[in-house]
Amino acid sequence: MKLFDWFFMRVGVTADSARFVNRAVAEYVLETDQVADYMVADNDNAHIWIKVIFDPATHVLLGVQMQSKRDFTEMFNMMAVALNHQVTLEDLAFSDMMFEPHANTPLNFLSDVALRALDENEARS
């Protein structure tokens, strides 16, 4: 959905909707930029807020939410496929993603949020 200059994207369940049906979930939010600061030309950098919702025991991805001023629809099509195939955070974290210095960071934001979610989930256990 686009609202003014912002794109809001969601696929899968939200943490609240999962809890409403008594499903145990964990969530992690990452705020980051699409491109590393040292590679940005002409302020062409998308700031991203991304949240992953997952099963804390199995790490199966249950939902993803994102907000940015850049359209990441193609990433959310990929996340819809991932949810349909019950991809885990480990699968997402170690997936081979395209890297091009002027387009993203060496660690894609989807891999980054998955790694950080795993780390935080491990710290809570």
mmCIF file with all atom_site columns, C-alpha atoms in Angstrom:
data_model
loop_
_atom_site.group_PDB
_atom_site.id
_atom_site.type_symbol
_atom_site.label_atom_id
_atom_site.label_alt_id
_atom_site.label_comp_id
_atom_site.label_asym_id
_atom_site.label_entity_id
_atom_site.label_seq_id
_atom_site.pdbx_PDB_ins_code
_atom_site.Cartn_x
_atom_site.Cartn_y
_atom_site.Cartn_z
_atom_site.occupancy
_atom_site.B_iso_or_equiv
_atom_site.pdbx_formal_charge
_atom_site.auth_seq_id
_atom_site.auth_comp_id
_atom_site.auth_asym_id
_atom_site.auth_atom_id
_atom_site.pdbx_PDB_model_num
ATOM 1   C CA . MET A 1 1   ? 0.000  0.000   0.000  1.00 0.00 ? 1   MET A CA 1
ATOM 2   C CA . LYS A 1 2   ? 1.291  3.469   -0.793 1.00 0.00 ? 2   LYS A CA 1
ATOM 3   C CA . LEU A 1 3   ? 0.232  6.319   1.440  1.00 0.00 ? 3   LEU A CA 1
ATOM 4   C CA . PHE A 1 4   ? 1.652  9.684   0.439  1.00 0.00 ? 4   PHE A CA 1
ATOM 5   C CA . ASP A 1 5   ? 5.423  9.070   0.101  1.00 0.00 ? 5   ASP A CA 1
ATOM 6   C CA . TRP A 1 6   ? 5.445  5.846   2.116  1.00 0.00 ? 6   TRP A CA 1
ATOM 7   C CA . PHE A 1 7   ? 5.138  2.212   1.096  1.00 0.00 ? 7   PHE A CA 1
ATOM 8   C CA . PHE A 1 8   ? 3.703  -0.168  3.696  1.00 0.00 ? 8   PHE A CA 1
ATOM 9   C CA . MET A 1 9   ? 4.049  -3.872  2.983  1.00 0.00 ? 9   MET A CA 1
ATOM 10  C CA . ARG A 1 10  ? 2.871  -6.921  4.878  1.00 0.00 ? 10  ARG A CA 1
ATOM 11  C CA . VAL A 1 11  ? 2.741  -10.623 4.151  1.00 0.00 ? 11  VAL A CA 1
ATOM 12  C CA . GLY A 1 12  ? 1.706  -13.409 6.515  1.00 0.00 ? 12  GLY A CA 1
ATOM 13  C CA . VAL A 1 13  ? 0.466  -12.895 10.042 1.00 0.00 ? 13  VAL A CA 1
ATOM 14  C CA . THR A 1 14  ? 1.049  -10.061 12.450 1.00 0.00 ? 14  THR A CA 1
ATOM 15  C CA . ALA A 1 15  ? 2.255  -10.767 15.976 1.00 0.00 ? 15  ALA A CA 1
ATOM 16  C CA . ASP A 1 16  ? -1.084 -9.602  17.376 1.00 0.00 ? 16  ASP A CA 1
ATOM 17  C CA . SER A 1 17  ? -3.160 -11.802 15.071 1.00 0.00 ? 17  SER A CA 1
ATOM 18  C CA . ALA A 1 18  ? -0.995 -14.845 15.897 1.00 0.00 ? 18  ALA A CA 1
ATOM 19  C CA . ARG A 1 19  ? -1.318 -14.207 19.626 1.00 0.00 ? 19  ARG A CA 1
ATOM 20  C CA . PHE A 1 20  ? -5.083 -13.780 19.222 1.00 0.00 ? 20  PHE A CA 1
ATOM 21  C CA . VAL A 1 21  ? -5.303 -17.452 18.216 1.00 0.00 ? 21  VAL A CA 1
ATOM 22  C CA . ASN A 1 22  ? -2.871 -18.459 20.994 1.00 0.00 ? 22  ASN A CA 1
ATOM 23  C CA . ARG A 1 23  ? 0.104  -19.029 18.682 1.00 0.00 ? 23  ARG A CA 1
ATOM 24  C CA . ALA A 1 24  ? 3.500  -18.523 20.312 1.00 0.00 ? 24  ALA A CA 1
ATOM 25  C CA . VAL A 1 25  ? 5.444  -16.003 18.258 1.00 0.00 ? 25  VAL A CA 1
ATOM 26  C CA . ALA A 1 26  ? 8.521  -13.860 18.513 1.00 0.00 ? 26  ALA A CA 1
ATOM 27  C CA . GLU A 1 27  ? 9.267  -10.742 16.544 1.00 0.00 ? 27  GLU A CA 1
ATOM 28  C CA . TYR A 1 28  ? 12.239 -8.629  15.683 1.00 0.00 ? 28  TYR A CA 1
ATOM 29  C CA . VAL A 1 29  ? 12.378 -5.131  14.188 1.00 0.00 ? 29  VAL A CA 1
ATOM 30  C CA . LEU A 1 30  ? 15.349 -3.781  12.248 1.00 0.00 ? 30  LEU A CA 1
ATOM 31  C CA . GLU A 1 31  ? 15.772 -0.172  11.220 1.00 0.00 ? 31  GLU A CA 1
ATOM 32  C CA . THR A 1 32  ? 18.422 0.168   8.523  1.00 0.00 ? 32  THR A CA 1
ATOM 33  C CA . ASP A 1 33  ? 19.362 1.730   5.203  1.00 0.00 ? 33  ASP A CA 1
ATOM 34  C CA . GLN A 1 34  ? 19.282 -0.035  1.859  1.00 0.00 ? 34  GLN A CA 1
ATOM 35  C CA . VAL A 1 35  ? 22.776 1.126   0.855  1.00 0.00 ? 35  VAL A CA 1
ATOM 36  C CA . ALA A 1 36  ? 25.855 1.698   3.024  1.00 0.00 ? 36  ALA A CA 1
ATOM 37  C CA . ASP A 1 37  ? 26.451 5.396   3.720  1.00 0.00 ? 37  ASP A CA 1
ATOM 38  C CA . TYR A 1 38  ? 29.841 5.404   2.002  1.00 0.00 ? 38  TYR A CA 1
ATOM 39  C CA . MET A 1 39  ? 28.238 4.197   -1.273 1.00 0.00 ? 39  MET A CA 1
ATOM 40  C CA . VAL A 1 40  ? 25.328 6.633   -1.439 1.00 0.00 ? 40  VAL A CA 1
ATOM 41  C CA . ALA A 1 41  ? 25.281 9.198   -4.220 1.00 0.00 ? 41  ALA A CA 1
ATOM 42  C CA . ASP A 1 42  ? 22.885 12.159  -4.200 1.00 0.00 ? 42  ASP A CA 1
ATOM 43  C CA . ASN A 1 43  ? 21.039 11.016  -1.066 1.00 0.00 ? 43  ASN A CA 1
ATOM 44  C CA . ASP A 1 44  ? 19.556 8.077   -2.975 1.00 0.00 ? 44  ASP A CA 1
ATOM 45  C CA . ASN A 1 45  ? 19.206 5.779   -0.002 1.00 0.00 ? 45  ASN A CA 1
ATOM 46  C CA . ALA A 1 46  ? 16.039 4.139   1.272  1.00 0.00 ? 46  ALA A CA 1
ATOM 47  C CA . HIS A 1 47  ? 15.539 4.003   5.018  1.00 0.00 ? 47  HIS A CA 1
ATOM 48  C CA . ILE A 1 48  ? 13.805 0.751   5.950  1.00 0.00 ? 48  ILE A CA 1
ATOM 49  C CA . TRP A 1 49  ? 11.889 -0.526  8.945  1.00 0.00 ? 49  TRP A CA 1
ATOM 50  C CA . ILE A 1 50  ? 11.361 -4.274  8.721  1.00 0.00 ? 50  ILE A CA 1
ATOM 51  C CA . LYS A 1 51  ? 9.775  -6.675  11.204 1.00 0.00 ? 51  LYS A CA 1
ATOM 52  C CA . VAL A 1 52  ? 9.870  -10.471 11.079 1.00 0.00 ? 52  VAL A CA 1
ATOM 53  C CA . ILE A 1 53  ? 7.365  -12.591 12.982 1.00 0.00 ? 53  ILE A CA 1
ATOM 54  C CA . PHE A 1 54  ? 8.429  -16.185 13.588 1.00 0.00 ? 54  PHE A CA 1
ATOM 55  C CA . ASP A 1 55  ? 7.881  -19.272 15.678 1.00 0.00 ? 55  ASP A CA 1
ATOM 56  C CA . PRO A 1 56  ? 10.423 -19.008 18.541 1.00 0.00 ? 56  PRO A CA 1
ATOM 57  C CA . ALA A 1 57  ? 10.916 -22.780 18.765 1.00 0.00 ? 57  ALA A CA 1
ATOM 58  C CA . THR A 1 58  ? 11.222 -23.757 15.087 1.00 0.00 ? 58  THR A CA 1
ATOM 59  C CA . HIS A 1 59  ? 12.250 -20.350 13.660 1.00 0.00 ? 59  HIS A CA 1
ATOM 60  C CA . VAL A 1 60  ? 9.694  -20.775 10.852 1.00 0.00 ? 60  VAL A CA 1
ATOM 61  C CA . LEU A 1 61  ? 8.905  -17.401 9.342  1.00 0.00 ? 61  LEU A CA 1
ATOM 62  C CA . LEU A 1 62  ? 5.230  -16.484 9.861  1.00 0.00 ? 62  LEU A CA 1
ATOM 63  C CA . GLY A 1 63  ? 5.049  -12.880 8.702  1.00 0.00 ? 63  GLY A CA 1
ATOM 64  C CA . VAL A 1 64  ? 7.019  -9.882  7.488  1.00 0.00 ? 64  VAL A CA 1
ATOM 65  C CA . GLN A 1 65  ? 6.124  -6.206  7.664  1.00 0.00 ? 65  GLN A CA 1
ATOM 66  C CA . MET A 1 66  ? 8.019  -3.307  6.156  1.00 0.00 ? 66  MET A CA 1
ATOM 67  C CA . GLN A 1 67  ? 7.857  0.436   5.758  1.00 0.00 ? 67  GLN A CA 1
ATOM 68  C CA . SER A 1 68  ? 9.976  2.550   3.421  1.00 0.00 ? 68  SER A CA 1
ATOM 69  C CA . LYS A 1 69  ? 9.813  5.400   0.957  1.00 0.00 ? 69  LYS A CA 1
ATOM 70  C CA . ARG A 1 70  ? 11.045 2.983   -1.718 1.00 0.00 ? 70  ARG A CA 1
ATOM 71  C CA . ASP A 1 71  ? 8.909  0.273   -3.272 1.00 0.00 ? 71  ASP A CA 1
ATOM 72  C CA . PHE A 1 72  ? 10.197 -3.180  -2.330 1.00 0.00 ? 72  PHE A CA 1
ATOM 73  C CA . THR A 1 73  ? 7.316  -5.137  -3.853 1.00 0.00 ? 73  THR A CA 1
ATOM 74  C CA . GLU A 1 74  ? 9.692  -7.619  -5.468 1.00 0.00 ? 74  GLU A CA 1
ATOM 75  C CA . MET A 1 75  ? 11.123 -8.495  -2.055 1.00 0.00 ? 75  MET A CA 1
ATOM 76  C CA . PHE A 1 76  ? 7.644  -9.069  -0.695 1.00 0.00 ? 76  PHE A CA 1
ATOM 77  C CA . ASN A 1 77  ? 6.749  -11.367 -3.554 1.00 0.00 ? 77  ASN A CA 1
ATOM 78  C CA . MET A 1 78  ? 9.809  -13.374 -2.511 1.00 0.00 ? 78  MET A CA 1
ATOM 79  C CA . MET A 1 79  ? 8.673  -13.297 1.134  1.00 0.00 ? 79  MET A CA 1
ATOM 80  C CA . ALA A 1 80  ? 5.220  -14.618 0.133  1.00 0.00 ? 80  ALA A CA 1
ATOM 81  C CA . VAL A 1 81  ? 6.897  -17.595 -1.543 1.00 0.00 ? 81  VAL A CA 1
ATOM 82  C CA . ALA A 1 82  ? 9.119  -18.070 1.514  1.00 0.00 ? 82  ALA A CA 1
ATOM 83  C CA . LEU A 1 83  ? 6.088  -18.159 3.821  1.00 0.00 ? 83  LEU A CA 1
ATOM 84  C CA . ASN A 1 84  ? 4.332  -20.672 1.577  1.00 0.00 ? 84  ASN A CA 1
ATOM 85  C CA . HIS A 1 85  ? 7.386  -22.953 1.816  1.00 0.00 ? 85  HIS A CA 1
ATOM 86  C CA . GLN A 1 86  ? 7.774  -22.536 5.603  1.00 0.00 ? 86  GLN A CA 1
ATOM 87  C CA . VAL A 1 87  ? 11.220 -21.006 5.311  1.00 0.00 ? 87  VAL A CA 1
ATOM 88  C CA . THR A 1 88  ? 13.095 -20.629 8.586  1.00 0.00 ? 88  THR A CA 1
ATOM 89  C CA . LEU A 1 89  ? 15.118 -17.658 9.747  1.00 0.00 ? 89  LEU A CA 1
ATOM 90  C CA . GLU A 1 90  ? 18.236 -19.758 9.106  1.00 0.00 ? 90  GLU A CA 1
ATOM 91  C CA . ASP A 1 91  ? 17.124 -20.326 5.492  1.00 0.00 ? 91  ASP A CA 1
ATOM 92  C CA . LEU A 1 92  ? 16.557 -16.613 5.006  1.00 0.00 ? 92  LEU A CA 1
ATOM 93  C CA . ALA A 1 93  ? 19.750 -15.584 6.808  1.00 0.00 ? 93  ALA A CA 1
ATOM 94  C CA . PHE A 1 94  ? 21.967 -17.753 4.630  1.00 0.00 ? 94  PHE A CA 1
ATOM 95  C CA . SER A 1 95  ? 20.203 -17.342 1.289  1.00 0.00 ? 95  SER A CA 1
ATOM 96  C CA . ASP A 1 96  ? 22.362 -16.094 -1.545 1.00 0.00 ? 96  ASP A CA 1
ATOM 97  C CA . MET A 1 97  ? 21.203 -12.543 -2.321 1.00 0.00 ? 97  MET A CA 1
ATOM 98  C CA . MET A 1 98  ? 22.375 -10.218 -5.045 1.00 0.00 ? 98  MET A CA 1
ATOM 99  C CA . PHE A 1 99  ? 25.023 -7.696  -3.996 1.00 0.00 ? 99  PHE A CA 1
ATOM 100 C CA . GLU A 1 100 ? 25.827 -4.601  -5.984 1.00 0.00 ? 100 GLU A CA 1
ATOM 101 C CA . PRO A 1 101 ? 27.599 -1.858  -3.999 1.00 0.00 ? 101 PRO A CA 1
ATOM 102 C CA . HIS A 1 102 ? 25.441 0.982   -5.291 1.00 0.00 ? 102 HIS A CA 1
ATOM 103 C CA . ALA A 1 103 ? 22.178 -0.943  -4.805 1.00 0.00 ? 103 ALA A CA 1
ATOM 104 C CA . ASN A 1 104 ? 22.451 -2.557  -1.369 1.00 0.00 ? 104 ASN A CA 1
ATOM 105 C CA . THR A 1 105 ? 24.787 -3.645  1.397  1.00 0.00 ? 105 THR A CA 1
ATOM 106 C CA . PRO A 1 106 ? 26.893 -6.824  1.377  1.00 0.00 ? 106 PRO A CA 1
ATOM 107 C CA . LEU A 1 107 ? 24.442 -8.310  3.873  1.00 0.00 ? 107 LEU A CA 1
ATOM 108 C CA . ASN A 1 108 ? 20.982 -7.834  2.367  1.00 0.00 ? 108 ASN A CA 1
ATOM 109 C CA . PHE A 1 109 ? 18.454 -6.350  4.809  1.00 0.00 ? 109 PHE A CA 1
ATOM 110 C CA . LEU A 1 110 ? 16.385 -9.567  4.676  1.00 0.00 ? 110 LEU A CA 1
ATOM 111 C CA . SER A 1 111 ? 19.398 -11.666 5.670  1.00 0.00 ? 111 SER A CA 1
ATOM 112 C CA . ASP A 1 112 ? 20.375 -9.055  8.250  1.00 0.00 ? 112 ASP A CA 1
ATOM 113 C CA . VAL A 1 113 ? 16.993 -9.015  9.995  1.00 0.00 ? 113 VAL A CA 1
ATOM 114 C CA . ALA A 1 114 ? 16.913 -12.834 10.047 1.00 0.00 ? 114 ALA A CA 1
ATOM 115 C CA . LEU A 1 115 ? 20.412 -13.078 11.593 1.00 0.00 ? 115 LEU A CA 1
ATOM 116 C CA . ARG A 1 116 ? 19.596 -10.462 14.218 1.00 0.00 ? 116 ARG A CA 1
ATOM 117 C CA . ALA A 1 117 ? 16.263 -12.124 15.044 1.00 0.00 ? 117 ALA A CA 1
ATOM 118 C CA . LEU A 1 118 ? 18.051 -15.457 15.533 1.00 0.00 ? 118 LEU A CA 1
ATOM 119 C CA . ASP A 1 119 ? 20.646 -13.817 17.761 1.00 0.00 ? 119 ASP A CA 1
ATOM 120 C CA . GLU A 1 120 ? 18.017 -12.116 19.929 1.00 0.00 ? 120 GLU A CA 1
ATOM 121 C CA . ASN A 1 121 ? 15.902 -15.272 20.119 1.00 0.00 ? 121 ASN A CA 1
ATOM 122 C CA . GLU A 1 122 ? 18.970 -17.242 21.244 1.00 0.00 ? 122 GLU A CA 1
ATOM 123 C CA . ALA A 1 123 ? 19.737 -14.615 23.902 1.00 0.00 ? 123 ALA A CA 1
ATOM 124 C CA . ARG A 1 124 ? 16.180 -14.922 25.268 1.00 0.00 ? 124 ARG A CA 1
ATOM 125 C CA . SER A 1 125 ? 16.393 -18.723 25.537 1.00 0.00 ? 125 SER A CA 1
#
